[in-house]
XYZ file of N, CA and C in Angstrom:
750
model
N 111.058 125.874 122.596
C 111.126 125.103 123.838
C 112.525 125.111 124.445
N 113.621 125.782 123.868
C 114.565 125.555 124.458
C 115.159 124.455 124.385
N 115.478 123.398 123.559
C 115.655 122.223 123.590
C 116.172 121.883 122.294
N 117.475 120.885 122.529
C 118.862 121.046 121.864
C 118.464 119.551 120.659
N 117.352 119.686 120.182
C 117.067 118.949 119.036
C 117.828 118.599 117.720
N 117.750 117.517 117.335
C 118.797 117.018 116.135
C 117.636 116.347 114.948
N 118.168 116.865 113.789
C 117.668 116.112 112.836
C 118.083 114.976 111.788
N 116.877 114.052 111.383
C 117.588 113.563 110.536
C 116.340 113.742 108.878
N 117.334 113.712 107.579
C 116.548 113.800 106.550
C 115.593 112.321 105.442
N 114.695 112.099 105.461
C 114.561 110.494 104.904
C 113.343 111.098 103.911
N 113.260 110.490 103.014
C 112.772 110.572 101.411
C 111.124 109.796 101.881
N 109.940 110.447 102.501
C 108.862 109.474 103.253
C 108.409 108.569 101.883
N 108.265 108.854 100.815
C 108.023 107.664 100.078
C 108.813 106.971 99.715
N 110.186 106.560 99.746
C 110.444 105.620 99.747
C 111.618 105.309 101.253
N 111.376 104.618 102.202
C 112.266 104.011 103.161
C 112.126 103.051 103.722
N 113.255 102.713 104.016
C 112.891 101.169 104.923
C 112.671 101.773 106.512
N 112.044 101.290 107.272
C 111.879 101.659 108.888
C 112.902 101.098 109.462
N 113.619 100.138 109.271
C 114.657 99.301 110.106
C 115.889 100.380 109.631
N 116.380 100.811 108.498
C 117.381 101.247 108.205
C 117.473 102.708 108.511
N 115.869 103.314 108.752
C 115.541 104.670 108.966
C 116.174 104.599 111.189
N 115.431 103.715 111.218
C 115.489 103.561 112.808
C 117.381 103.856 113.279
N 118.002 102.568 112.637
C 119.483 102.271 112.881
C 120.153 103.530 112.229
N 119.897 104.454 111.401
C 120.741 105.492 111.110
C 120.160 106.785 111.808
N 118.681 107.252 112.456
C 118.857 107.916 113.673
C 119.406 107.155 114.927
N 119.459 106.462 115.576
C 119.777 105.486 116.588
C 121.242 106.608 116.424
N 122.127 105.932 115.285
C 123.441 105.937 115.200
C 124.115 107.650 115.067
N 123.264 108.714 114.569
C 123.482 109.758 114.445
C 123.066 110.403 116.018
N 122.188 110.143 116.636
C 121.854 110.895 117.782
C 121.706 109.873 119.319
N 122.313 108.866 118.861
C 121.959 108.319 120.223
C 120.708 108.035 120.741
N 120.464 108.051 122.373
C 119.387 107.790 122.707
C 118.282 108.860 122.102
N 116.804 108.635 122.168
C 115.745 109.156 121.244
C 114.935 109.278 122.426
N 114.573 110.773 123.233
C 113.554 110.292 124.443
C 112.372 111.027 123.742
N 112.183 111.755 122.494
C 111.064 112.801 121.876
C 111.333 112.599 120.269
N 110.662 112.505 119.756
C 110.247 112.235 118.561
C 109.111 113.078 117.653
N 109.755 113.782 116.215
C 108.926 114.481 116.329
C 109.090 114.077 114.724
N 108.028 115.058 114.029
C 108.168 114.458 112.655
C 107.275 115.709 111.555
N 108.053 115.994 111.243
C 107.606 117.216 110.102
C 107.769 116.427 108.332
N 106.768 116.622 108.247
C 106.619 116.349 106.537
C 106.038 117.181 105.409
N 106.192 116.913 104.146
C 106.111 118.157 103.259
C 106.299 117.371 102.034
N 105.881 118.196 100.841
C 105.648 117.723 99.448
C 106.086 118.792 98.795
N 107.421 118.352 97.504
C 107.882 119.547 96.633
C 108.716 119.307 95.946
N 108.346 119.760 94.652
C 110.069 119.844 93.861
C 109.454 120.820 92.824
N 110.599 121.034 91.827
C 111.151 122.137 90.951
C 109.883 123.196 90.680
N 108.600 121.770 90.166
C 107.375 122.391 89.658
C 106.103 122.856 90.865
N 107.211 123.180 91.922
C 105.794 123.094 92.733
C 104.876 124.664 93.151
N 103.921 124.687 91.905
C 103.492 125.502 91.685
C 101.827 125.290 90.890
N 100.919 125.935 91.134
C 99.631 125.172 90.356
C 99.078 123.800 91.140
N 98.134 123.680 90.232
C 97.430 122.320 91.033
C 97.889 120.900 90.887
N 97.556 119.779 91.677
C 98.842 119.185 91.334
C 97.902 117.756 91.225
N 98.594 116.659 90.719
C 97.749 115.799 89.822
C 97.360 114.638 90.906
N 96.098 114.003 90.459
C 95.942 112.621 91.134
C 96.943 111.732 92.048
N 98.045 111.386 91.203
C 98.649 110.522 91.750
C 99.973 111.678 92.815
N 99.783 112.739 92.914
C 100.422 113.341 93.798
C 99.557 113.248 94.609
N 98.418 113.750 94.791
C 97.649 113.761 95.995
C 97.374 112.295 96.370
N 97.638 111.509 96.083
C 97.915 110.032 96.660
C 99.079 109.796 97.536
N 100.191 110.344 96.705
C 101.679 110.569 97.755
C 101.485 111.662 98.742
N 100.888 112.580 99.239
C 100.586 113.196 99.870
C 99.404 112.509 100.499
N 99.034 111.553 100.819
C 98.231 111.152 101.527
C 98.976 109.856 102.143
N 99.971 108.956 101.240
C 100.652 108.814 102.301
C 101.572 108.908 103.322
N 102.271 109.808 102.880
C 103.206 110.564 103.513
C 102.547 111.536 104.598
N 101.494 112.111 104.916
C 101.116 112.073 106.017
C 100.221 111.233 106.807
N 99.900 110.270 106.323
C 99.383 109.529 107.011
C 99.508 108.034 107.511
N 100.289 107.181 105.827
C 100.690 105.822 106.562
C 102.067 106.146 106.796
N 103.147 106.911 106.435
C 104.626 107.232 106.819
C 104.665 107.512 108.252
N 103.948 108.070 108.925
C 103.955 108.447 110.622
C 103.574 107.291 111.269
N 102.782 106.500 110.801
C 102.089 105.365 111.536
C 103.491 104.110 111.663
N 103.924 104.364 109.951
C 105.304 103.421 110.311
C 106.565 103.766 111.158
N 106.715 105.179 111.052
C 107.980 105.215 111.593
C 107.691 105.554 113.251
N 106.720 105.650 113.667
C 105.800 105.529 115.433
C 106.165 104.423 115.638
N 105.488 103.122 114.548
C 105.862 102.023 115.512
C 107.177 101.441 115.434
N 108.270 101.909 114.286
C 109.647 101.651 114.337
C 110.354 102.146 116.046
N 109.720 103.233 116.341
C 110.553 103.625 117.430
C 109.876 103.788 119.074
N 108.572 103.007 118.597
C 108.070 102.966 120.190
C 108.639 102.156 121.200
N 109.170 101.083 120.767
C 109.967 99.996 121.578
C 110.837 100.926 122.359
N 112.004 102.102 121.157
C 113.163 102.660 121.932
C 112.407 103.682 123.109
N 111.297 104.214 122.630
C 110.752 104.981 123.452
C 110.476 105.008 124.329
N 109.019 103.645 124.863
C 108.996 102.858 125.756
C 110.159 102.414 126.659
N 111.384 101.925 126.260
C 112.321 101.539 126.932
C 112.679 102.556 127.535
N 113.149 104.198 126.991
C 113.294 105.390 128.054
C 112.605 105.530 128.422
N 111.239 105.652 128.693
C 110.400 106.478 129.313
C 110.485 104.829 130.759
N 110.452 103.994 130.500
C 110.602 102.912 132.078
C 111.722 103.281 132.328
N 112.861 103.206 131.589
C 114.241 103.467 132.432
C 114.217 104.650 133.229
N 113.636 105.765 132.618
C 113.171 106.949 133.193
C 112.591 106.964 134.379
N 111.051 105.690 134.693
C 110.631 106.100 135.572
C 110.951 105.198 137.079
N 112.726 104.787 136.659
C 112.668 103.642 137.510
C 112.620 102.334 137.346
N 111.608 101.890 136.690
C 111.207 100.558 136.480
C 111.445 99.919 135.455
N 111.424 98.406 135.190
C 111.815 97.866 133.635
C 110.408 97.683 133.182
N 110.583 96.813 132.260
C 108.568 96.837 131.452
C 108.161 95.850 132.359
N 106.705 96.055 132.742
C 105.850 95.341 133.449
C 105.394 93.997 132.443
N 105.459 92.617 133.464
C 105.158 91.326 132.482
C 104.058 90.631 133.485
N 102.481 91.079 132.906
C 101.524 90.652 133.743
C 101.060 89.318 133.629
N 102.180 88.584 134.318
C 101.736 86.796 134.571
C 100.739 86.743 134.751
N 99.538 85.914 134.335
C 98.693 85.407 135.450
C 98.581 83.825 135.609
N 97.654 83.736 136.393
C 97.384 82.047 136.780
C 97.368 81.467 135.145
N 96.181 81.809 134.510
C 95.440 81.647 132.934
C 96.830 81.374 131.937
N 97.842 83.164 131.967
C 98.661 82.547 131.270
C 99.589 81.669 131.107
N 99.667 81.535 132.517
C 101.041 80.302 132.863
C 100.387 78.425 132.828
N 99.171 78.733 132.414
C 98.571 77.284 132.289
C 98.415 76.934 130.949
N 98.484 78.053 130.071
C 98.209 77.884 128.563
C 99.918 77.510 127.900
N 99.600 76.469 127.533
C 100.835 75.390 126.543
C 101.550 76.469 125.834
N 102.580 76.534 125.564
C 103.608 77.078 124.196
C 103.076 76.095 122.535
N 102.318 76.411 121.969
C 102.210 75.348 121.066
C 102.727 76.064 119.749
N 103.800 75.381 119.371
C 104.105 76.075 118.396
C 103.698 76.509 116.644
N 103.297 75.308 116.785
C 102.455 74.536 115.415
C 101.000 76.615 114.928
N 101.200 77.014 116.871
C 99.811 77.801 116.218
C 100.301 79.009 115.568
N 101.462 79.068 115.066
C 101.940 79.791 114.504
C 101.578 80.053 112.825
N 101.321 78.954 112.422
C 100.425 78.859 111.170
C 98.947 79.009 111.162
N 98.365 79.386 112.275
C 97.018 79.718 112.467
C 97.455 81.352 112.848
N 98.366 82.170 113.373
C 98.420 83.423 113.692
C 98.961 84.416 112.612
N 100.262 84.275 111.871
C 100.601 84.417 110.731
C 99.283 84.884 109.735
N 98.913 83.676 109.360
C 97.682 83.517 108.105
C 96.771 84.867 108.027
N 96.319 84.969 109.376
C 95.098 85.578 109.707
C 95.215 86.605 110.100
N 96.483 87.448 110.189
C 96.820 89.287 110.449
C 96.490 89.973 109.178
N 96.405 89.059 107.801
C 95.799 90.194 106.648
C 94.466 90.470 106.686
N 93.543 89.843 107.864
C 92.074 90.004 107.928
C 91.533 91.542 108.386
N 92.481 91.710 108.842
C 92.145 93.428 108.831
C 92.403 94.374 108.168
N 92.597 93.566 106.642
C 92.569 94.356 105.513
C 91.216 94.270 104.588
N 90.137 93.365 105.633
C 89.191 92.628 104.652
C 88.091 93.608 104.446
N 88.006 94.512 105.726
C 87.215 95.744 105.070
C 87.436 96.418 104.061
N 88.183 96.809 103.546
C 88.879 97.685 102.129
C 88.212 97.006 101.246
N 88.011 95.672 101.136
C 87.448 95.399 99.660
C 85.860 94.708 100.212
N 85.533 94.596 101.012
C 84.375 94.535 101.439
C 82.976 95.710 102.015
N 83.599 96.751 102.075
C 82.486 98.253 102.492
C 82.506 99.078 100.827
N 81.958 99.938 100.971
C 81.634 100.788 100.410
C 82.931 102.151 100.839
N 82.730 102.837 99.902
C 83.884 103.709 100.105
C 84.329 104.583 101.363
N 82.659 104.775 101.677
C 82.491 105.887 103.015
C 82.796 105.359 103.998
N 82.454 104.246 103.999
C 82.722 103.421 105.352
C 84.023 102.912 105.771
N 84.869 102.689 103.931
C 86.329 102.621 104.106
C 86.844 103.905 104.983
N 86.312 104.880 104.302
C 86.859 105.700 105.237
C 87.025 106.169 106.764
N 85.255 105.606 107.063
C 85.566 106.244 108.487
C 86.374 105.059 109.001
N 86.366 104.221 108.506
C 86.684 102.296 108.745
C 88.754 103.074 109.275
N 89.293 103.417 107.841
C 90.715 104.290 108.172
C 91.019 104.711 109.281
N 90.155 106.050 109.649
C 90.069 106.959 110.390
C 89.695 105.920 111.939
N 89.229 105.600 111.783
C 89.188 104.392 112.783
C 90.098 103.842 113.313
N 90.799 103.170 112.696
C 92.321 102.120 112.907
C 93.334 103.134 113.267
N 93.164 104.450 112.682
C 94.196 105.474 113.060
C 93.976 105.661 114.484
N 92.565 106.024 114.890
C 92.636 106.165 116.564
C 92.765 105.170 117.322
N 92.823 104.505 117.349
C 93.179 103.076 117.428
C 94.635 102.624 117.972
N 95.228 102.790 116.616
C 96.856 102.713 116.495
C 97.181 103.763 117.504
N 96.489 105.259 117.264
C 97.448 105.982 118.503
C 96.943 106.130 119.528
N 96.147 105.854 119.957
C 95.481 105.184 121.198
C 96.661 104.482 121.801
N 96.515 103.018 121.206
C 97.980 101.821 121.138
C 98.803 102.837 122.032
N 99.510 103.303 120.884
C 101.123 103.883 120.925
C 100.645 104.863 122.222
N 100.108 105.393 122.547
C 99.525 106.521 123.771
C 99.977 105.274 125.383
N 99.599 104.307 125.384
C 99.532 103.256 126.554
C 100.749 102.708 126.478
N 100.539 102.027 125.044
C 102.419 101.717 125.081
C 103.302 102.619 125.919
N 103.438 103.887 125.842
C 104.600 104.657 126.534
C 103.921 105.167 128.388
N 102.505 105.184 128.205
C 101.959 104.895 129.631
C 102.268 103.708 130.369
N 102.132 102.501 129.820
C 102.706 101.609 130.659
C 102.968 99.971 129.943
N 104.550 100.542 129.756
C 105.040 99.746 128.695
C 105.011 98.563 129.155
N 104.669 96.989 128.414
C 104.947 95.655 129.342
C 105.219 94.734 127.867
N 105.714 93.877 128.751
C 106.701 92.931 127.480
C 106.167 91.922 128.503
N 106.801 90.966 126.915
C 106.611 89.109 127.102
C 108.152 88.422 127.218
N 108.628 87.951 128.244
C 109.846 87.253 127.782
C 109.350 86.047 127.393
N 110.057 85.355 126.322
C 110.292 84.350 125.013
C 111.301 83.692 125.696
N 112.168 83.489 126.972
C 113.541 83.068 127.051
C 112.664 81.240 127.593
N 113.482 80.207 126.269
C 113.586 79.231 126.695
C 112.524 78.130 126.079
N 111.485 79.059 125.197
C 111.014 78.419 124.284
C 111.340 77.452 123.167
N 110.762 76.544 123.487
C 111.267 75.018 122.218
C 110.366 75.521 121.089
N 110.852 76.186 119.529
C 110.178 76.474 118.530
C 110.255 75.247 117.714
N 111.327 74.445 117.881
C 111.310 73.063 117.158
C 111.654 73.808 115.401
N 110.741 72.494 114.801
C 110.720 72.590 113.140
C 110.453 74.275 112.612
N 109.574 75.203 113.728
C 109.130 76.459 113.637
C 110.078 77.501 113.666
N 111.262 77.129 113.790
C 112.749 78.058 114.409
C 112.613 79.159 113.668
N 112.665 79.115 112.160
C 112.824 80.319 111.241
C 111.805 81.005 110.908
N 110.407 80.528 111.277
C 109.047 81.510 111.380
C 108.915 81.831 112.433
N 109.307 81.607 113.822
C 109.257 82.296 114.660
C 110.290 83.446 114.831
N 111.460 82.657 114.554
C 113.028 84.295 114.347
C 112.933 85.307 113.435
N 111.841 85.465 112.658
C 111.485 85.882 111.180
C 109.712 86.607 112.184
N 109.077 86.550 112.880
C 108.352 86.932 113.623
C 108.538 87.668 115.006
N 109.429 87.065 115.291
C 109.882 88.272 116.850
C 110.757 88.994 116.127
N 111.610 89.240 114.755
C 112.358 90.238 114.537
C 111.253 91.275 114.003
N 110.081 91.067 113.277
C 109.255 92.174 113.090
C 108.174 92.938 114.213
N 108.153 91.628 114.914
C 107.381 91.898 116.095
C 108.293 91.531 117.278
N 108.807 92.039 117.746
C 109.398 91.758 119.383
C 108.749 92.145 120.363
N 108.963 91.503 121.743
C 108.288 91.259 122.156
C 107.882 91.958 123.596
N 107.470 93.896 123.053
C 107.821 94.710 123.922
C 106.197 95.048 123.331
N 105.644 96.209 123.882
C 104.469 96.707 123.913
C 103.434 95.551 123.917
N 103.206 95.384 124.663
C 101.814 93.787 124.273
C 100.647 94.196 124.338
N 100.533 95.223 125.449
C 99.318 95.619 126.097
C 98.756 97.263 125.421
N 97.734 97.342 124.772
C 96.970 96.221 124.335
C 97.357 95.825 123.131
N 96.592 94.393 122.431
C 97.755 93.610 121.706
C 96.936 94.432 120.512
N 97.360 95.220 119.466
C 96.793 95.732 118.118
C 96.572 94.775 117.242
N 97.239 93.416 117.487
C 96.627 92.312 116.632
C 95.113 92.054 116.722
N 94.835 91.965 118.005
C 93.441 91.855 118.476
C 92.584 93.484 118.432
N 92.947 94.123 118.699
C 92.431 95.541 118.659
C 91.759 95.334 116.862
N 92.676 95.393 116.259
C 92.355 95.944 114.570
C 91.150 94.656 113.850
N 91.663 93.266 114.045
C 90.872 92.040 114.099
C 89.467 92.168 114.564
N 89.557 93.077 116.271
C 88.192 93.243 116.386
C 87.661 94.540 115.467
N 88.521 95.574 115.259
C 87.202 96.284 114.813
C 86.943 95.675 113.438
N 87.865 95.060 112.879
C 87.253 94.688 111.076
C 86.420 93.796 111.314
N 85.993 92.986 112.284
C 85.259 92.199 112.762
C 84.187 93.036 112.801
N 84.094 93.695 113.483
C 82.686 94.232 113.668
C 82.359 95.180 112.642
N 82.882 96.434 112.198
C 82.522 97.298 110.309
C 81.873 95.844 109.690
N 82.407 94.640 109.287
C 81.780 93.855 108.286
C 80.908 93.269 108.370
N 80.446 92.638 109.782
C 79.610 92.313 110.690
C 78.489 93.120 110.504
N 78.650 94.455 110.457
C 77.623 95.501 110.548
C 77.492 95.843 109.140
N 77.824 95.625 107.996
C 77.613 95.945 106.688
C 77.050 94.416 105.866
N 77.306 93.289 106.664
C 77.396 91.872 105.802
C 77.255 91.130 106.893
N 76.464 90.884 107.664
C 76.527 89.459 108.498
C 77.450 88.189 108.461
N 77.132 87.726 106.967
C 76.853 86.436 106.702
C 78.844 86.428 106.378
N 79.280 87.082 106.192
C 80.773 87.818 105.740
C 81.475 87.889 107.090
N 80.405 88.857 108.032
C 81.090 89.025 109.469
C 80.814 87.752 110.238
N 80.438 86.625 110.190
C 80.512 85.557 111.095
C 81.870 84.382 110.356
N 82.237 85.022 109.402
C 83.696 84.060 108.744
C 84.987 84.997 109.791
N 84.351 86.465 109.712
C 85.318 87.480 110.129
C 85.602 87.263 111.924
N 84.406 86.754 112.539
C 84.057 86.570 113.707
C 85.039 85.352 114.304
N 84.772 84.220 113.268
C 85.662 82.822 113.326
C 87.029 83.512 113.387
N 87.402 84.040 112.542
C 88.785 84.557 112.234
C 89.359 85.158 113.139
N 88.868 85.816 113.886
C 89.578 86.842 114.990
C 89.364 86.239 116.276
N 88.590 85.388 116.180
C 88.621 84.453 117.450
C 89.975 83.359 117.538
N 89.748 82.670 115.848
C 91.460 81.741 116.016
C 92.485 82.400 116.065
N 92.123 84.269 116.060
C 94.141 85.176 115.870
C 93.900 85.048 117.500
N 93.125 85.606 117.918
C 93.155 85.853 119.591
C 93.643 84.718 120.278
N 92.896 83.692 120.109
C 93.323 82.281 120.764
C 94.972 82.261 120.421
N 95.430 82.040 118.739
C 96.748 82.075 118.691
C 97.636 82.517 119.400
N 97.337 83.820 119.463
C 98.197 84.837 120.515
C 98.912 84.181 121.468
N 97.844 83.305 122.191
C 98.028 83.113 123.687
C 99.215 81.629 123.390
N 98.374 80.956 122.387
C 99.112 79.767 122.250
C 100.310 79.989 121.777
N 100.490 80.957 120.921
C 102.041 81.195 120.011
C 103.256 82.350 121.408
N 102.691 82.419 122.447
C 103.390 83.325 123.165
C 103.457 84.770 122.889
N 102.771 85.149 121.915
C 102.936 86.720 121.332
C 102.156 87.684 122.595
N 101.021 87.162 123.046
C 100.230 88.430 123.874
C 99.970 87.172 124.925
N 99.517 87.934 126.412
C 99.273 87.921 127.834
C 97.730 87.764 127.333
N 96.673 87.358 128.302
C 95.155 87.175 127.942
C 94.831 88.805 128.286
N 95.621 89.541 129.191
C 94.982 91.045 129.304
C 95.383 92.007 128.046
N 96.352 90.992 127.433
C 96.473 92.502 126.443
C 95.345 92.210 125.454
N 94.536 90.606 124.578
C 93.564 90.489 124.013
C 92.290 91.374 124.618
N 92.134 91.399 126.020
C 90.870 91.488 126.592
C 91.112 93.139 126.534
N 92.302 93.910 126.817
C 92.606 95.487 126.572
C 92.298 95.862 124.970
N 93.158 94.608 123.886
C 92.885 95.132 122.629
C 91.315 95.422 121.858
N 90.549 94.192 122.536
C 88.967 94.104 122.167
C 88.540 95.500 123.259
N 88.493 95.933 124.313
C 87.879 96.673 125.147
C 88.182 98.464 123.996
N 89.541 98.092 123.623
C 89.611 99.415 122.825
C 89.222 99.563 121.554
N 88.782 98.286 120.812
C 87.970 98.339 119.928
C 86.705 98.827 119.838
N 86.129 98.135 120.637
C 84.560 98.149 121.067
C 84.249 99.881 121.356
N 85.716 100.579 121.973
C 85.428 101.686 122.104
C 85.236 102.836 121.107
N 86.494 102.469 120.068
C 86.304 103.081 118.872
C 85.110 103.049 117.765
N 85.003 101.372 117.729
C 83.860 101.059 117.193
C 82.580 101.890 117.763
N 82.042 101.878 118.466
C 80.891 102.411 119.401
C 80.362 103.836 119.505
N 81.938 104.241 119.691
C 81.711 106.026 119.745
C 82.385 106.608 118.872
N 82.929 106.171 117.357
C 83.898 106.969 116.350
C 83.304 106.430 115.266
N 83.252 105.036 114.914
C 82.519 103.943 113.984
C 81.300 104.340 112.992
N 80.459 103.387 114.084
C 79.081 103.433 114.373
C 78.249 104.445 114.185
N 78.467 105.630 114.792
C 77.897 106.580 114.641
C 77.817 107.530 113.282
N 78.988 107.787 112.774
C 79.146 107.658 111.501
C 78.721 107.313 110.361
N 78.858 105.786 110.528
C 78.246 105.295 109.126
C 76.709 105.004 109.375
N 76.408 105.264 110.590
C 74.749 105.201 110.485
C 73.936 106.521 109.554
N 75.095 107.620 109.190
C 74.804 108.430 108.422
C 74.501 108.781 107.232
N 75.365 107.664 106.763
C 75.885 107.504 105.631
C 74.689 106.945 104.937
């Protein structure tokens, strides 16, 4: 391509994303392309290779990209608006500017983000899988809009009260750039619905659950009501036409 690319080297099974982020940041400056080559090898690499390698090779291409995407979509997002002119879009509406700051719902939003781990020990294996393969299109779906049309929440002026250090301990992992659509609600809905569709009686606890993260959202300041109503619309989509179809096979 013609294009005066820089690298950096990181060990994919073991890194931190914050320390991976701040030492490209610091070696190359601004980041407008991102690219990511990975690989498996040492001394013996020769013959077939054992169980627990082909485990590290499964995550290293698959949850290592997912982390270090969303380490650097924020910087990304931020060039690609500075790029096109504009800063990130913050879609007020009537709805959100009537809904309270309550801080307290921060212990109702917190709690309830491991629920979209509840398929893994609730399906059957096959379904874990397409269930994976799922959340992956999903996630880069996400990250695809994120840099289409990046929009943030400003936080300036919020009373967190007694909540100070779970909320500063929450916008440092989550800040408060890509909202739309919110993947809290995206992933919530589809585990909502896989368990729903394998277990009823399982998916109406799962149903409760992703209804009090969604509501949270709004109350804890994290997401706009369009990025919930974008995150469920892209569920429903995956679910429907990637999902569904699938495990009706199975």
């Amino acid at each position: 391509f013609a294009i005066d690319a820089k690298s950096c080297v990181v060990d994919l099974r073991h890194f931190d994303t914050n320390t991976l982020y701040n030492e490209v940041i610091a070696r190359m400056g601004e980041v407008d392309a991102l690219f990511l080559v990975a690989g498996f090898g040492d001394d013996a690499d020769c013959g077939p290779i054992s169980n627990d390698l082909v485990r590290t090779l499964t995550e290293i291409n698959y949850t290592a990209p997912v982390m270090i995407a969303n380490a650097f979509i924020n910087h990304l997002t931020a060039w690609r608006a500075e790029s096109l002119g504009h800063s990130y879009l913050e879609p007020w509406s009537a709805i959100d500017n009537s809904i309270p700051f309550i801080p307290v719902s921060i212990l109702l939003y917190v709690p309830l983000l491991p629920m979209v781990a509840v398929p893994a020990f609730a399906l059957s294996e096959e379904k874990i899988r397409t269930g994976f393969w799922t959340y992956v299109g999903v996630i880069v779906s996400s990250f695809a809009i994120f840099l289409l049309v990046p929009m943030k929440m400003t936080r300036d002026g919020l009373e967190t009260g007694a909540f100070e250090p779970l909320f500063q301990l929450l916008w440092t992992i989550d800040p408060p750039f890509n909202t739309f659509p919110s993947l809290h609600v995206s992933l919530a809905t589809i585990a909502t619905l896989a368990v729903w569709q394998h277990d009823r009686k399982l998916g109406r606890w799962m149903l409760i659950g992703a209804t009090v993260l969604t509501l949270s959202t709004f109350l804890a300041k994290q997401h706009f009501v369009i990025d919930a109503i974008g995150g469920m619309a892209l569920a429903i989509v995956w679910y429907r036409y990637h999902y569904l179809p699938r495990v009706r096979l199975i």
